[in-house]
Structure formats: C-alpha cells, structure tokens
Amino acid sequence: MRALSKLTLLLAKLYMRDPIAVFFTLLFAPLLVVLLGLVFGNDPDPIFGGRGYLETNLPAYAAIVIGIVGLLIVPINTVSRRKTGALRRFRVTPLRPLTYIAADALVYFVMGVLGIVLLFLVGTVGFGIQPQGSIGEVFLAASVGAFAFLAVGYVLAGIAPTVQVAQVIGNVPLFPMLIFSGATAPLEVMPERVQSVARLFPLTQVVTLMRGIWLGEVWSSHLTETVILVGLCLVGVAVASWLFRWE
Amino acid sequence: MQFEKGVVPKMITANELRKSYGDTVAVDGASFEVFEGEIFGMVGPNGAGKTTIIECLEGLRLPDSGRIRVLGLDPSKDRYELCERIGVQLQSAALPERIKVGEALELFASFYRRSVDWRLLLERMGMGEKSGAFVSELSGGQRQRVFIALALVNDPDLVFMDELTTGLDPQSRRSMWDMVRDVRERGKTVVLTTHFMEEAERLCDRVAVVDQGRVVALDTVGNLISSLGAENRVVFSVDGRPDLAGITAVPGVVRAEQIGDRVIISVRGSGIIGRVTTALEEDGVGFRDLRVEKPTLEDVFLSLTGKEIRE
Ligand SMILES: Nc1ncnc2c1ncn2[C@@H]1O[C@H](COP(=O)(O)OP(=O)(O)OP(=O)(O)O)[C@@H](O)[C@H]1O
Ligand SMILES: [Mg+2]
C-alpha cells in the first residue's frame, strides 16, 4: 500500500513537470472551448435540435482529453520508461507489476478527469452552460471512456518498440478521430458518408455517450456506446497485460 | 584464504549455468561460489557474459539450465523475497524522467519491508546537498552514487554492482572504491564486474576471470598472479651498450635484453633482486632509474584469454 501511494504521488508530480503533457491534458481542451465558444457562440441552431453549439458540444471536448491521454501520453511515457531502462530498474525491487500499472493508470485517469473538470468549468463559468443530466453520471460516462482509452494506450505501449513508433501509432488513429468523431467539430455538420464511417470510431462512442448523458438522456438509450466502451476496456486490459514488458 | 575453507557461509552458488540468446551462447557452463563478507569480482572482455551471469543471479534473466542459489533462494522462483534482500546496480540503469534524487530514494525505500534512512545514506555518499537536484542534471559520478544509494536503501545482505566505474574519471573511480570498501565494512557481500584490472586488484578478495561464458580462473588476486608463474622484471636505464653476459649467468635470471637505453632483465624466484644489483655493480654497469615490475592481473588475464582487456 505504501509503495502504491508513494508511487502514485510521485508519478503525478512527474506528470505535472512535463509541460507538453500538462498542456494537452489540462489546457488544450479548455482553450478550444474558449476559442470555438467565441467563434460559434451558443445561439439556438436547428442543426442541434434547437440547442446552441456550445451547449451540445461542450461534453464532446472531454473526448479530446481522453483521446490524447490514452492514445498519446500513455504509450509515449510507458515506452520511454521501458526504453530508457527505468522500468527495468523497478524490476529488481519487490515492486509488483500490478502496483506499478495501477499507480500509473490512476495518475492518467485523475489528470484526465482534472482536464475535463477544467473544461466544464470554462463552459459553465465563461459561457453559462449547465448539464441537463446529473453531473455524477456525466463523470461516470467520462470514466467509462477514459478507462477504455487507457487500456488501448497500454496495448499500443506494448506493441510499440520505440518512442517514435509509439508517437506514430498513437497519432494515426487519434487525428482522424479528433476531427471526425464530433470531438472538435460536431458530427452533424459532416457529410452523411463521413458520418456513417465516423460513427464506428471508438472516440465517437465517447462523444455520443458524453453528449447524451450531459443532455439528460437515459443510459438505456446509450447501451451500444456503453457496451462498446466497456468491451474495449476489457479486451484492452487483457491484451495489454499479455503484451506488457518491463524491457 | 579463509573463504575456501568452508567455514564462511555461502551467499551464492552457481552451478553449470548456461544461457543463449538465439545462436549467441552468452554463458556456457559457469560455476562458482560467493562467500559471506567478500568482495567478489568478475573480469572479462566485452561480451564475455558477465552481465548475463549477474542478471541471472538477480532473477532478471532466466538461465537455460544450471542451478542457482542466492541467499538460499532460487532467483527464478522466489524473486520478490530475493529482491527484498539484495541491492542491485545495473550496468545500464535509468530512472523515470524529471525525478529528483531525494524523490527517487524515498520512492525506492517505500518498495521494501525494511529500509534505511535515505537522507543519512545520501549524506554518507557525499550527496547530502543533491537531494533536491534532478537526476538528469547530475554528473556521471554523482548519478552513479545515486544508483549505489538506491542499491543500498533496503540495507541488503548482498550487493551486485555491474561496471560500477565505467565512464568515470580516475578520481571518481577511486572514491567509488572507497565506497565499495565501506559497503563491505558494513558487513555486506559485494559482487562486482569490471573492465579495470587495477580495480579488481585493489578491491576484490577473489576474482573470477570470465571468458566466452566460462569461468576460466577463480582465486585471490595474489594466487592468480603467482599461479601464472610469471617473471618479475628488473628495468633500468644505461648509457651505451654494456655487456650483459655476466648478468645472464646469475641464477634466477631468465633473460636480459636491451631496448634503446633501457635494459629489461626477466627474473624468477626470491631474493634475486639483490643478486642482480650486486652483479651489475661488479660488472661496472652504470644503471639509473632501476625499478622492479611485478606481473599484474593484466598479465594473468592476457595469458588466460589471449586478449587485452578493452574499455
Ligand atoms: N538481450 C540480449 N539479446 C541478445 N544477445 C545478448 C543480449 N544480452 C547480451 N547478449 C549477448 O550475450 C553475450 C554476453 O553479453 P554480456 O552483456 O553478458 O557480456 P558482458 O561480459 O557483460 O560484456 P560487457 O563487458 O561489454 O558488459 C554477448 O555476445 C552479447 O552480445
Ligand atoms: Mg556487461
């Protein structure tokens, strides 16, 4: 227990010392909210069923944070610690692999949630936007998405032989998903063809689920997304633990 | 010496250890024992298999065959228990990015059931003031001290050090030696590998010469050198070309030769140096800067492996 708490706190500290990770986890999405909020405003629009742009899309920005942490930061940090030999040094101590992963994943999770809290705050304080559903359920939805993407991140980390490869195999799925999942621009403005492909993206599930719960829809109307994300998480954990290497 | 008499407990037994990486045979039947309280060294050329052997002992690698007991434990089965009681300095080690010295020590201390006060430990290594420094900003010698401190933070019975001083300047190297002696003074057993013959000579109670995955010799430095039966050399400078025939006739002199203004007389046996100098004076050979060169571990190494040690 002492190892777990010490390691978690220390990894969190190290995270906060990484300016790039801090920017993309905590600042990037809130900045986007400000920027796009100023550009598109929140006037009611028939495209969003009479709701405003920000009102509909604020929860979708959470998917940006989740996608970046899971697909970029987890694999890059993990591969870098493996390649430098930092993980190997842990292996000649009584530290259990599970303790390391738990501490590491917990830090990414908490940082991601923090980023999401910040972006909601910007929306609420800056633009007066309130969730119609329960905020607890909104965070539950975000957690489901976050765990699924963390698991995928560890799978990528297990596959990538070098940090460079980790960057590539993280960015290649991330970018199209950021653009076409509705995380930055709403899916509704995309051509029908694009929309039908984009609906299959894992990040789209996060966007759809977040939006729905934010707008007060019931979970049973988002069973598909929930099942896909929980499934992704379970498969991801299984594959990642099979692939995990200390060196 | 006392270690061979079986009265001192064994810390390590390795029997017929073998390990290959694909087609490369890294360890090819290595056997040896390490006793409590000694500084045990492994020397050998690059790729001899030292790191592989030491990492099998630490439980980092699984040997293909052979029997290992470290502190009575099987490293492949009881690795967590073993890790509690050993300290490890790896040949190439790293810490997570952006970590500070004190943070690393505090973290590692939390991994063990038993740990020492890491602040005192840093103090003892002369690193007390560096506790708030980033590990990435330390000099090579300072970094190495951090890794030694990490290896000692659980107050281990047995410490492994793989190429402790490679890449350090002579001064830091010497202070590392003091540190290793200090570790032993505290009752710990040390297993180290090195490329420096001088390091092995000065530091180790016993040395295993490793070549091509095998232990080709294992003894105290003194015994290794005398087992070589090598000659001492009397070396001095002369003017002109004196006649060396008289010297060659002195009992115990194997050979005498002149290279430029230097004369090298190879001798064997005891009490010979006095006879040589007397003979030189009798023959009226004016010698300057006379010194005696003893064979070193380097010579043992060369004759056993046919290789110069490389850095
Ligand atoms: N992970 C590995 N994969 C493949 N081959 C390896 C691996 N590690 C070591 N080897 C090979 O095994 C042999 C022994 O290597 P090892 O590192 O044990 O030697 P060493 O005596 O420690 O050398 P050095 O003095 O250079 O550190 C070498 O031929 C090396 O190339
Ligand atoms: Mg080595």
Coordinates of C-alpha atoms and ligand atoms in Angstrom, one line a residue:
Chain A
M1 CA 0.0 0.0 0.0
R2 CA 2.8 2.4 0.9
A3 CA 4.5 1.6 -2.4
L4 CA 1.3 2.3 -4.3
S5 CA 0.6 5.6 -2.6
K6 CA 4.2 6.8 -2.9
L7 CA 4.5 5.8 -6.5
T8 CA 1.1 7.3 -7.4
L9 CA 2.0 10.7 -5.8
L10 CA 5.4 10.7 -7.4
L11 CA 4.2 9.8 -10.9
A12 CA 1.6 12.6 -10.5
K13 CA 4.4 15.0 -9.6
L14 CA 6.4 13.9 -12.6
Y15 CA 3.4 14.4 -14.8
M16 CA 2.9 17.9 -13.6
R17 CA 6.6 18.6 -14.5
D18 CA 6.0 17.6 -18.1
P19 CA 4.9 20.8 -19.8
I20 CA 3.6 19.1 -23.0
A21 CA 1.5 16.6 -21.1
V22 CA 0.2 19.3 -18.9
F23 CA -0.8 21.5 -21.9
F24 CA -2.6 18.7 -23.8
T25 CA -4.3 17.3 -20.7
L26 CA -5.3 20.4 -18.8
L27 CA -5.2 23.4 -21.1
F28 CA -5.8 22.4 -24.6
A29 CA -9.5 21.4 -24.4
P30 CA -10.4 24.4 -22.2
L31 CA -8.6 26.7 -24.7
L32 CA -10.6 25.1 -27.5
V33 CA -13.8 25.7 -25.6
V34 CA -12.9 29.4 -25.3
L35 CA -11.9 29.7 -28.9
L36 CA -14.8 27.8 -30.5
G37 CA -17.2 29.3 -28.0
L38 CA -16.2 32.8 -29.1
V39 CA -16.4 31.8 -32.8
F40 CA -19.7 29.8 -32.8
G41 CA -21.4 31.2 -29.7
N42 CA -24.3 29.4 -28.2
D43 CA -27.3 30.6 -30.2
P44 CA -30.0 28.0 -30.7
D45 CA -29.5 26.3 -34.0
P46 CA -31.9 23.8 -35.8
I47 CA -28.9 21.6 -36.6
F48 CA -28.6 20.8 -32.9
G49 CA -32.3 20.4 -32.4
G50 CA -32.8 24.0 -31.3
R51 CA -29.9 24.0 -28.9
G52 CA -26.8 26.1 -29.0
Y53 CA -23.4 25.0 -30.3
L54 CA -21.5 25.0 -27.0
E55 CA -24.4 23.5 -25.1
T56 CA -24.3 20.5 -27.3
N57 CA -20.6 20.1 -27.8
L58 CA -19.1 21.0 -24.5
P59 CA -19.2 17.4 -23.2
A60 CA -17.7 16.2 -26.5
Y61 CA -14.5 18.1 -25.7
A62 CA -14.0 15.6 -22.9
A63 CA -13.3 13.1 -25.6
I64 CA -10.3 15.2 -26.8
V65 CA -8.7 14.9 -23.4
I66 CA -9.5 11.2 -23.2
G67 CA -8.1 10.5 -26.7
I68 CA -4.9 12.4 -26.1
V69 CA -4.1 10.9 -22.7
G70 CA -5.0 7.4 -23.8
L71 CA -3.5 7.3 -27.3
L72 CA -0.5 9.6 -26.9
I73 CA 0.6 10.2 -23.4
V74 CA 0.2 6.7 -22.0
P75 CA 2.1 4.9 -24.9
I76 CA 4.8 7.6 -25.2
N77 CA 5.5 7.7 -21.4
T78 CA 5.4 3.9 -21.0
V79 CA 7.6 3.1 -24.0
S80 CA 10.0 5.8 -22.9
R81 CA 10.3 4.4 -19.4
R82 CA 10.8 1.0 -20.9
K83 CA 13.4 2.0 -23.4
T84 CA 15.5 4.0 -21.0
G85 CA 15.6 1.1 -18.6
A86 CA 13.6 2.9 -15.8
L87 CA 11.1 0.1 -15.7
R88 CA 13.9 -2.5 -15.6
R89 CA 15.3 -0.8 -12.5
F90 CA 11.9 -1.3 -10.8
R91 CA 12.1 -5.0 -11.7
V92 CA 15.0 -5.6 -9.3
T93 CA 12.9 -4.4 -6.4
P94 CA 9.9 -6.1 -4.7
L95 CA 7.6 -3.7 -6.6
R96 CA 4.8 -5.8 -8.1
P97 CA 4.0 -5.1 -11.8
L98 CA 0.3 -4.6 -10.9
T99 CA 1.2 -1.9 -8.4
Y100 CA 3.1 0.0 -11.0
I101 CA 0.4 -0.2 -13.6
A102 CA -2.3 0.7 -11.0
A103 CA -0.4 3.8 -9.9
D104 CA 0.5 4.8 -13.4
A105 CA -3.1 4.4 -14.7
L106 CA -4.6 6.1 -11.7
V107 CA -2.4 9.2 -12.4
Y108 CA -3.5 9.4 -16.1
F109 CA -7.1 8.9 -15.0
V110 CA -7.0 11.6 -12.4
M111 CA -5.2 14.0 -14.8
G112 CA -7.8 13.3 -17.5
V113 CA -10.7 13.9 -15.1
L114 CA -9.0 17.1 -13.9
G115 CA -8.7 18.3 -17.6
I116 CA -12.4 17.5 -18.1
V117 CA -13.4 19.4 -14.9
L118 CA -11.4 22.4 -16.1
L119 CA -13.1 22.4 -19.5
F120 CA -16.6 22.1 -17.9
L121 CA -15.7 25.0 -15.6
V122 CA -14.7 27.1 -18.6
G123 CA -18.1 26.3 -20.2
T124 CA -20.1 26.9 -17.1
V125 CA -18.3 30.0 -15.8
G126 CA -17.3 31.5 -19.1
F127 CA -20.4 30.7 -21.2
G128 CA -23.1 29.8 -18.6
I129 CA -23.6 26.3 -19.8
Q130 CA -25.1 23.7 -17.4
P131 CA -25.5 20.0 -17.9
Q132 CA -29.1 18.8 -18.1
G133 CA -28.3 15.4 -16.8
S134 CA -26.7 14.6 -13.4
I135 CA -23.0 15.7 -13.2
G136 CA -22.2 12.5 -11.4
E137 CA -23.5 10.5 -14.3
V138 CA -21.6 12.7 -16.7
F139 CA -18.3 11.8 -14.9
L140 CA -19.3 8.2 -14.8
A141 CA -19.7 8.4 -18.6
A142 CA -16.3 10.1 -18.9
S143 CA -14.7 7.4 -16.7
V144 CA -16.1 4.6 -18.9
G145 CA -14.5 6.4 -21.9
A146 CA -11.3 7.1 -20.0
F147 CA -10.7 3.5 -18.9
A148 CA -11.4 2.2 -22.4
F149 CA -8.8 4.5 -23.9
L150 CA -6.2 4.0 -21.1
A151 CA -6.5 0.3 -21.8
V152 CA -5.9 0.9 -25.5
G153 CA -3.0 3.1 -24.6
Y154 CA -1.3 0.3 -22.7
V155 CA -1.9 -2.0 -25.7
L156 CA -0.2 0.5 -28.0
A157 CA 2.6 0.8 -25.5
G158 CA 3.0 -3.0 -25.5
I159 CA 3.2 -3.0 -29.3
A160 CA 5.5 0.0 -30.0
P161 CA 9.1 -0.9 -30.0
T162 CA 10.3 2.7 -29.8
V163 CA 9.0 6.1 -28.7
Q164 CA 8.9 7.2 -32.3
V165 CA 6.7 4.3 -33.3
A166 CA 4.5 4.9 -30.2
Q167 CA 4.0 8.5 -31.4
V168 CA 3.0 7.3 -34.9
I169 CA 0.7 4.6 -33.9
G170 CA -1.0 6.9 -31.4
N171 CA -1.3 9.9 -33.7
V172 CA -2.5 7.9 -36.7
P173 CA -5.8 6.8 -35.1
L174 CA -6.1 9.9 -32.9
F175 CA -6.1 12.6 -35.6
P176 CA -9.0 11.4 -37.8
M177 CA -10.9 10.7 -34.6
L178 CA -10.4 14.1 -33.2
I179 CA -11.6 15.6 -36.5
F180 CA -14.4 13.2 -37.4
S181 CA -15.8 11.9 -34.1
G182 CA -17.5 15.1 -33.2
A183 CA -15.0 15.9 -30.5
T184 CA -14.0 19.2 -32.2
A185 CA -16.5 19.8 -34.9
P186 CA -20.0 18.4 -34.4
L187 CA -20.7 15.3 -36.4
E188 CA -23.9 16.8 -37.7
V189 CA -22.1 19.3 -39.9
M190 CA -20.2 16.5 -41.7
P191 CA -21.4 14.9 -45.0
E192 CA -23.6 11.8 -44.5
R193 CA -20.9 9.5 -45.8
V194 CA -18.3 10.7 -43.3
Q195 CA -20.8 10.5 -40.5
S196 CA -21.6 6.8 -41.2
V197 CA -17.9 5.9 -41.1
A198 CA -17.2 8.2 -38.1
R199 CA -19.9 6.5 -36.1
L200 CA -17.7 3.4 -35.9
F201 CA -14.8 5.2 -34.3
P202 CA -14.2 4.3 -30.6
L203 CA -13.8 8.0 -29.8
T204 CA -17.2 8.7 -31.4
Q205 CA -18.7 6.4 -28.8
V206 CA -17.3 8.6 -26.1
V207 CA -18.6 11.7 -27.7
T208 CA -22.1 10.3 -28.2
L209 CA -22.3 8.9 -24.7
M210 CA -21.0 12.1 -23.1
R211 CA -23.3 14.3 -25.0
G212 CA -26.3 12.1 -24.3
I213 CA -25.7 11.9 -20.6
W214 CA -24.9 15.6 -20.5
L215 CA -28.2 16.4 -22.1
G216 CA -30.0 14.2 -19.6
E217 CA -30.8 11.2 -21.8
V218 CA -31.1 7.8 -20.0
W219 CA -28.3 5.2 -20.2
S220 CA -30.5 2.7 -21.8
S221 CA -30.7 4.9 -24.9
H222 CA -26.8 4.7 -25.0
L223 CA -26.4 1.0 -24.4
T224 CA -24.5 0.5 -27.6
E225 CA -21.8 3.0 -26.8
T226 CA -21.6 1.8 -23.2
V227 CA -21.2 -1.8 -24.2
I228 CA -18.6 -1.0 -26.9
L229 CA -16.5 1.1 -24.5
V230 CA -16.7 -1.4 -21.6
G231 CA -15.9 -4.2 -24.1
L232 CA -12.9 -2.2 -25.5
C233 CA -11.7 -1.7 -21.9
L234 CA -11.9 -5.4 -21.0
V235 CA -10.3 -6.5 -24.2
G236 CA -7.7 -3.8 -23.9
V237 CA -6.8 -4.8 -20.3
A238 CA -6.5 -8.5 -21.3
V239 CA -4.3 -7.7 -24.4
A240 CA -2.2 -5.1 -22.6
S241 CA -1.4 -7.4 -19.7
W242 CA -0.5 -10.1 -22.1
L243 CA 1.8 -7.6 -24.0
F244 CA 3.2 -5.8 -21.0
R245 CA 7.0 -5.9 -20.9
W246 CA 9.5 -4.4 -18.4
E247 CA 12.2 -4.2 -21.0
Chain B
M1 CA 42.3 -18.0 2.2
Q2 CA 39.6 -18.3 4.8
F3 CA 36.9 -18.2 2.1
E4 CA 38.0 -21.5 0.7
K5 CA 37.8 -23.5 4.0
G6 CA 34.1 -23.8 4.0
V7 CA 33.7 -22.1 7.4
V8 CA 32.2 -18.9 5.9
P9 CA 28.5 -19.3 4.8
K10 CA 27.9 -19.3 1.0
M11 CA 25.9 -16.3 -0.3
I12 CA 25.7 -17.6 -3.9
T13 CA 26.2 -20.9 -5.6
A14 CA 26.0 -21.1 -9.3
N15 CA 26.3 -24.5 -11.0
E16 CA 26.9 -25.1 -14.7
L17 CA 25.0 -22.0 -15.7
R18 CA 24.1 -21.8 -19.4
K19 CA 22.3 -19.1 -21.3
S20 CA 22.0 -18.4 -25.0
Y21 CA 20.3 -15.6 -27.0
G22 CA 19.3 -17.3 -30.2
D23 CA 22.6 -18.5 -31.7
T24 CA 24.8 -16.5 -29.3
V25 CA 26.0 -18.5 -26.4
A26 CA 26.4 -15.9 -23.6
V27 CA 27.0 -18.2 -20.7
D28 CA 28.5 -21.6 -21.3
G29 CA 28.6 -23.6 -18.1
A30 CA 29.8 -21.1 -15.5
S31 CA 30.2 -22.4 -11.9
F32 CA 31.3 -20.5 -8.8
E33 CA 30.5 -19.7 -5.2
V34 CA 30.5 -16.4 -3.3
F35 CA 31.1 -16.3 0.4
E36 CA 29.7 -14.0 3.0
G37 CA 31.6 -10.8 3.6
E38 CA 33.8 -10.9 0.5
I39 CA 34.2 -8.6 -2.5
F40 CA 33.9 -11.0 -5.4
G41 CA 34.9 -9.6 -8.8
M42 CA 34.3 -10.8 -12.3
V43 CA 36.6 -9.6 -15.0
G44 CA 36.4 -10.4 -18.7
P45 CA 36.5 -8.9 -22.1
N46 CA 33.4 -7.3 -23.7
G47 CA 30.7 -9.9 -24.3
A48 CA 32.3 -12.4 -22.0
G49 CA 28.9 -13.0 -20.3
K50 CA 29.5 -11.1 -17.0
T51 CA 26.3 -9.1 -17.2
T52 CA 24.3 -12.1 -18.2
I53 CA 25.6 -14.1 -15.3
I54 CA 25.0 -11.3 -12.8
E55 CA 21.4 -10.8 -14.2
C56 CA 20.7 -14.5 -13.8
L57 CA 21.7 -14.2 -10.2
E58 CA 19.4 -11.2 -9.7
G59 CA 16.5 -13.0 -11.2
L60 CA 16.3 -10.6 -14.2
R61 CA 17.1 -13.3 -16.6
L62 CA 16.2 -17.0 -16.6
P63 CA 19.1 -19.3 -17.4
D64 CA 18.5 -22.1 -19.9
S65 CA 20.0 -24.6 -17.5
G66 CA 22.1 -24.8 -14.4
R67 CA 21.3 -24.3 -10.7
I68 CA 21.5 -21.0 -8.8
R69 CA 21.0 -20.3 -5.1
V70 CA 21.3 -16.8 -3.9
L71 CA 20.9 -16.3 -0.2
G72 CA 19.4 -19.8 -0.2
L73 CA 16.7 -18.8 -2.7
D74 CA 16.1 -19.7 -6.3
P75 CA 16.0 -16.3 -8.2
S76 CA 13.5 -17.5 -10.8
K77 CA 11.0 -18.7 -8.1
D78 CA 11.5 -16.5 -5.1
R79 CA 12.3 -13.3 -6.9
Y80 CA 10.3 -10.9 -4.7
E81 CA 11.8 -12.4 -1.5
L82 CA 15.2 -12.2 -3.1
C83 CA 14.7 -8.6 -4.2
E84 CA 13.9 -7.7 -0.6
R85 CA 17.4 -8.7 0.4
I86 CA 19.7 -7.8 -2.5
G87 CA 20.8 -4.4 -3.7
V88 CA 21.4 -4.0 -7.5
Q89 CA 23.3 -1.5 -9.5
L90 CA 22.7 -2.4 -13.2
Q91 CA 25.2 -1.8 -16.0
S92 CA 22.8 0.5 -17.7
A93 CA 20.1 1.9 -15.5
A94 CA 17.7 4.8 -15.6
L95 CA 15.0 6.5 -13.6
P96 CA 11.8 8.0 -14.8
E97 CA 12.2 11.4 -16.4
R98 CA 12.2 14.6 -14.3
I99 CA 12.7 12.8 -11.0
K100 CA 14.8 14.3 -8.2
V101 CA 17.5 12.5 -6.2
G102 CA 15.6 12.5 -2.9
E103 CA 12.3 11.6 -4.6
A104 CA 14.0 8.5 -6.2
L105 CA 15.4 7.4 -2.8
E106 CA 12.2 7.9 -0.9
L107 CA 10.3 6.0 -3.6
F108 CA 12.6 3.1 -3.7
A109 CA 12.7 3.0 0.1
S110 CA 8.9 2.6 0.1
F111 CA 9.2 -0.6 -2.0
Y112 CA 10.8 -2.6 0.7
R113 CA 9.7 -4.1 4.0
R114 CA 12.9 -2.8 5.6
S115 CA 14.7 0.3 4.6
V116 CA 17.4 2.6 6.0
D117 CA 17.1 6.4 6.4
W118 CA 17.8 7.5 2.9
R119 CA 18.9 11.0 3.9
L120 CA 21.7 9.5 6.0
L121 CA 22.6 7.3 3.1
L122 CA 22.9 10.3 0.7
E123 CA 24.9 12.1 3.3
R124 CA 27.3 9.2 3.6
M125 CA 27.8 9.2 -0.2
G126 CA 28.7 12.9 -0.1
M127 CA 25.4 13.6 -1.9
G128 CA 23.5 15.2 1.0
E129 CA 23.2 18.5 -0.8
K130 CA 22.0 17.0 -4.0
S131 CA 18.8 15.6 -2.6
G132 CA 16.7 18.3 -4.4
A133 CA 18.6 18.1 -7.7
F134 CA 17.2 16.5 -10.8
V135 CA 18.9 13.2 -11.5
S136 CA 19.2 14.2 -15.2
E137 CA 21.3 17.2 -14.2
L138 CA 23.9 15.2 -12.2
S139 CA 27.4 14.4 -13.4
G140 CA 28.3 10.8 -14.3
G141 CA 29.9 10.2 -10.9
Q142 CA 27.0 11.7 -9.0
R143 CA 24.5 9.7 -10.9
Q144 CA 26.4 6.6 -10.1
R145 CA 26.3 7.4 -6.5
V146 CA 22.6 7.8 -6.7
F147 CA 22.3 4.3 -8.2
I148 CA 24.6 2.9 -5.4
A149 CA 22.4 4.6 -2.8
L150 CA 19.3 3.0 -4.4
A151 CA 21.1 -0.3 -4.2
L152 CA 21.7 0.2 -0.5
V153 CA 18.4 1.7 0.5
N154 CA 17.0 -1.7 1.7
D155 CA 20.0 -2.5 3.8
P156 CA 20.7 -5.6 1.6
D157 CA 22.9 -8.5 2.7
L158 CA 24.3 -8.8 -0.8
V159 CA 25.0 -6.1 -3.3
F160 CA 25.6 -6.5 -7.1
M161 CA 27.5 -3.8 -9.0
D162 CA 27.8 -4.2 -12.7
E163 CA 30.6 -2.0 -14.1
L164 CA 30.4 0.5 -11.3
T165 CA 33.2 2.8 -12.6
T166 CA 33.0 2.5 -16.3
G167 CA 32.9 6.0 -17.8
L168 CA 34.1 7.7 -14.6
D169 CA 37.3 9.8 -14.3
P170 CA 40.2 8.3 -12.2
Q171 CA 39.3 10.4 -9.2
S172 CA 35.6 9.4 -9.0
R173 CA 36.7 5.9 -9.6
R174 CA 38.9 6.0 -6.5
S175 CA 36.1 7.4 -4.4
M176 CA 33.8 4.6 -5.7
W177 CA 36.4 2.1 -4.5
D178 CA 36.3 3.7 -1.0
M179 CA 32.5 3.4 -1.1
V180 CA 32.6 -0.2 -2.0
R181 CA 35.0 -1.0 0.8
D182 CA 32.8 0.9 3.1
V183 CA 29.8 -1.2 2.0
R184 CA 31.8 -4.3 2.8
E185 CA 32.9 -2.9 6.2
R186 CA 29.2 -2.7 7.0
G187 CA 29.0 -6.5 6.7
K188 CA 27.7 -6.8 3.2
T189 CA 28.8 -9.1 0.5
V190 CA 29.7 -7.5 -2.8
V191 CA 29.6 -9.0 -6.3
L192 CA 31.0 -6.7 -9.0
T193 CA 32.2 -6.8 -12.6
T194 CA 34.8 -4.6 -14.0
H195 CA 37.0 -3.9 -17.0
F196 CA 39.7 -2.4 -14.9
M197 CA 42.4 -4.8 -13.7
E198 CA 43.6 -2.3 -11.2
E199 CA 40.1 -2.1 -9.8
A200 CA 39.9 -5.8 -9.4
E201 CA 43.4 -6.0 -7.9
R202 CA 42.7 -3.3 -5.3
L203 CA 39.2 -4.1 -4.4
C204 CA 38.4 -7.8 -4.8
D205 CA 39.1 -10.6 -2.3
R206 CA 38.7 -13.1 -5.1
V207 CA 38.4 -12.6 -8.8
A208 CA 36.7 -14.8 -11.4
V209 CA 38.2 -14.4 -14.9
V210 CA 35.3 -14.9 -17.3
D211 CA 35.9 -15.6 -21.0
Q212 CA 33.4 -16.8 -23.6
G213 CA 30.8 -17.5 -20.9
R214 CA 33.0 -19.6 -18.8
V215 CA 34.9 -19.0 -15.5
V216 CA 38.4 -19.8 -16.7
A217 CA 40.1 -19.0 -13.4
L218 CA 38.9 -18.1 -9.9
D219 CA 41.2 -17.2 -6.9
T220 CA 42.6 -14.4 -4.9
V221 CA 44.5 -11.8 -7.0
G222 CA 47.8 -12.9 -5.3
N223 CA 47.2 -16.6 -6.1
L224 CA 46.1 -15.9 -9.7
I225 CA 49.3 -13.9 -10.3
S226 CA 51.6 -16.5 -8.7
S227 CA 49.9 -19.3 -10.4
L228 CA 50.9 -17.7 -13.7
G229 CA 54.5 -18.4 -12.7
A230 CA 55.3 -15.2 -14.5
E231 CA 58.6 -13.4 -14.2
N232 CA 59.3 -10.2 -12.4
R233 CA 61.2 -7.7 -14.4
V234 CA 64.1 -5.5 -13.4
V235 CA 64.1 -2.5 -15.5
F236 CA 66.7 0.3 -15.7
S237 CA 68.4 2.8 -18.0
V238 CA 72.0 2.7 -19.1
D239 CA 74.4 4.7 -21.2
G240 CA 75.9 2.9 -24.3
R241 CA 75.7 -0.9 -24.6
P242 CA 77.2 -2.6 -21.6
D243 CA 78.0 -6.3 -21.7
L244 CA 75.1 -8.2 -20.1
A245 CA 76.6 -11.6 -20.3
G246 CA 77.6 -11.6 -16.6
I247 CA 74.0 -10.8 -15.6
T248 CA 72.6 -13.6 -17.6
A249 CA 74.7 -16.0 -15.7
V250 CA 73.2 -15.0 -12.3
P251 CA 71.0 -17.8 -11.0
G252 CA 67.3 -16.9 -11.4
V253 CA 67.8 -14.6 -14.3
V254 CA 65.9 -15.8 -17.2
R255 CA 66.8 -13.3 -19.8
A256 CA 68.4 -9.9 -20.3
E257 CA 67.8 -7.6 -23.2
Q258 CA 68.5 -4.0 -24.1
I259 CA 66.0 -1.8 -26.0
G260 CA 67.4 1.6 -26.7
D261 CA 68.8 2.8 -23.4
R262 CA 66.5 0.6 -21.4
V263 CA 67.6 -2.8 -20.1
I264 CA 65.0 -5.4 -19.1
I265 CA 66.0 -8.3 -17.0
S266 CA 63.5 -11.0 -16.5
V267 CA 63.9 -12.9 -13.2
R268 CA 62.2 -15.6 -11.3
G269 CA 62.4 -16.7 -7.7
S270 CA 63.0 -14.9 -4.4
G271 CA 66.0 -12.8 -3.3
I272 CA 67.0 -12.3 -6.8
I273 CA 66.9 -8.5 -7.0
G274 CA 69.8 -8.1 -4.6
R275 CA 71.9 -10.6 -6.6
V276 CA 71.2 -8.7 -9.8
T277 CA 72.1 -5.3 -8.5
T278 CA 75.3 -6.7 -6.9
A279 CA 76.2 -8.3 -10.2
L280 CA 75.5 -5.1 -12.1
E281 CA 77.8 -3.2 -9.8
E282 CA 80.6 -5.8 -10.0
D283 CA 80.3 -5.7 -13.8
G284 CA 80.5 -1.9 -13.7
V285 CA 77.2 -1.4 -15.4
G286 CA 76.1 2.1 -14.5
F287 CA 72.4 1.8 -14.1
R288 CA 69.8 4.5 -13.5
D289 CA 66.1 4.6 -12.5
L290 CA 66.1 1.0 -11.5
R291 CA 62.7 -0.5 -10.7
V292 CA 61.1 -3.9 -10.3
E293 CA 57.9 -4.6 -12.3
K294 CA 55.7 -7.4 -10.9
P295 CA 53.3 -9.3 -13.1
T296 CA 49.8 -7.9 -12.7
L297 CA 46.3 -9.3 -13.1
E298 CA 46.5 -7.8 -16.6
D299 CA 49.2 -10.4 -17.4
V300 CA 47.1 -13.2 -15.9
F301 CA 44.2 -12.0 -18.0
L302 CA 46.3 -11.9 -21.1
S303 CA 47.7 -15.3 -20.7
L304 CA 44.3 -16.9 -19.8
T305 CA 42.2 -15.2 -22.5
G306 CA 44.8 -14.2 -25.1
K307 CA 43.0 -10.9 -25.2
E308 CA 43.8 -7.4 -24.0
I309 CA 41.0 -6.1 -21.8
R310 CA 39.2 -3.4 -23.7
E311 CA 37.3 -0.5 -22.3
Ligands
LIG1 N1 19.4 -9.2 -24.7 C1 20.3 -9.8 -25.5 N2 19.9 -10.3 -26.6 C2 20.8 -10.9 -27.5 N3 22.1 -11.0 -27.2 C3 22.6 -10.6 -26.0 C4 21.7 -9.9 -25.1 N4 22.4 -9.6 -24.0 C5 23.7 -10.0 -24.2 N5 23.8 -10.6 -25.4 C6 25.0 -11.2 -25.9 O1 25.5 -12.1 -25.0 C7 26.9 -12.1 -24.9 C8 27.3 -11.7 -23.5 O2 26.9 -10.4 -23.1 P1 27.1 -9.8 -21.7 O3 26.4 -8.5 -21.7 O4 26.7 -10.8 -20.7 O5 28.6 -9.6 -21.7 P2 29.5 -8.7 -20.7 O6 30.6 -9.6 -20.2 O7 28.7 -8.1 -19.6 O8 30.1 -7.6 -21.6 P3 30.5 -6.1 -21.3 O9 31.8 -6.2 -20.6 O10 30.6 -5.5 -22.6 O11 29.4 -5.5 -20.5 C9 27.3 -11.0 -25.9 O12 27.7 -11.7 -27.1 C10 26.1 -10.2 -26.1 O13 26.1 -9.7 -27.5
MG2 MG 28.3 -6.2 -19.0

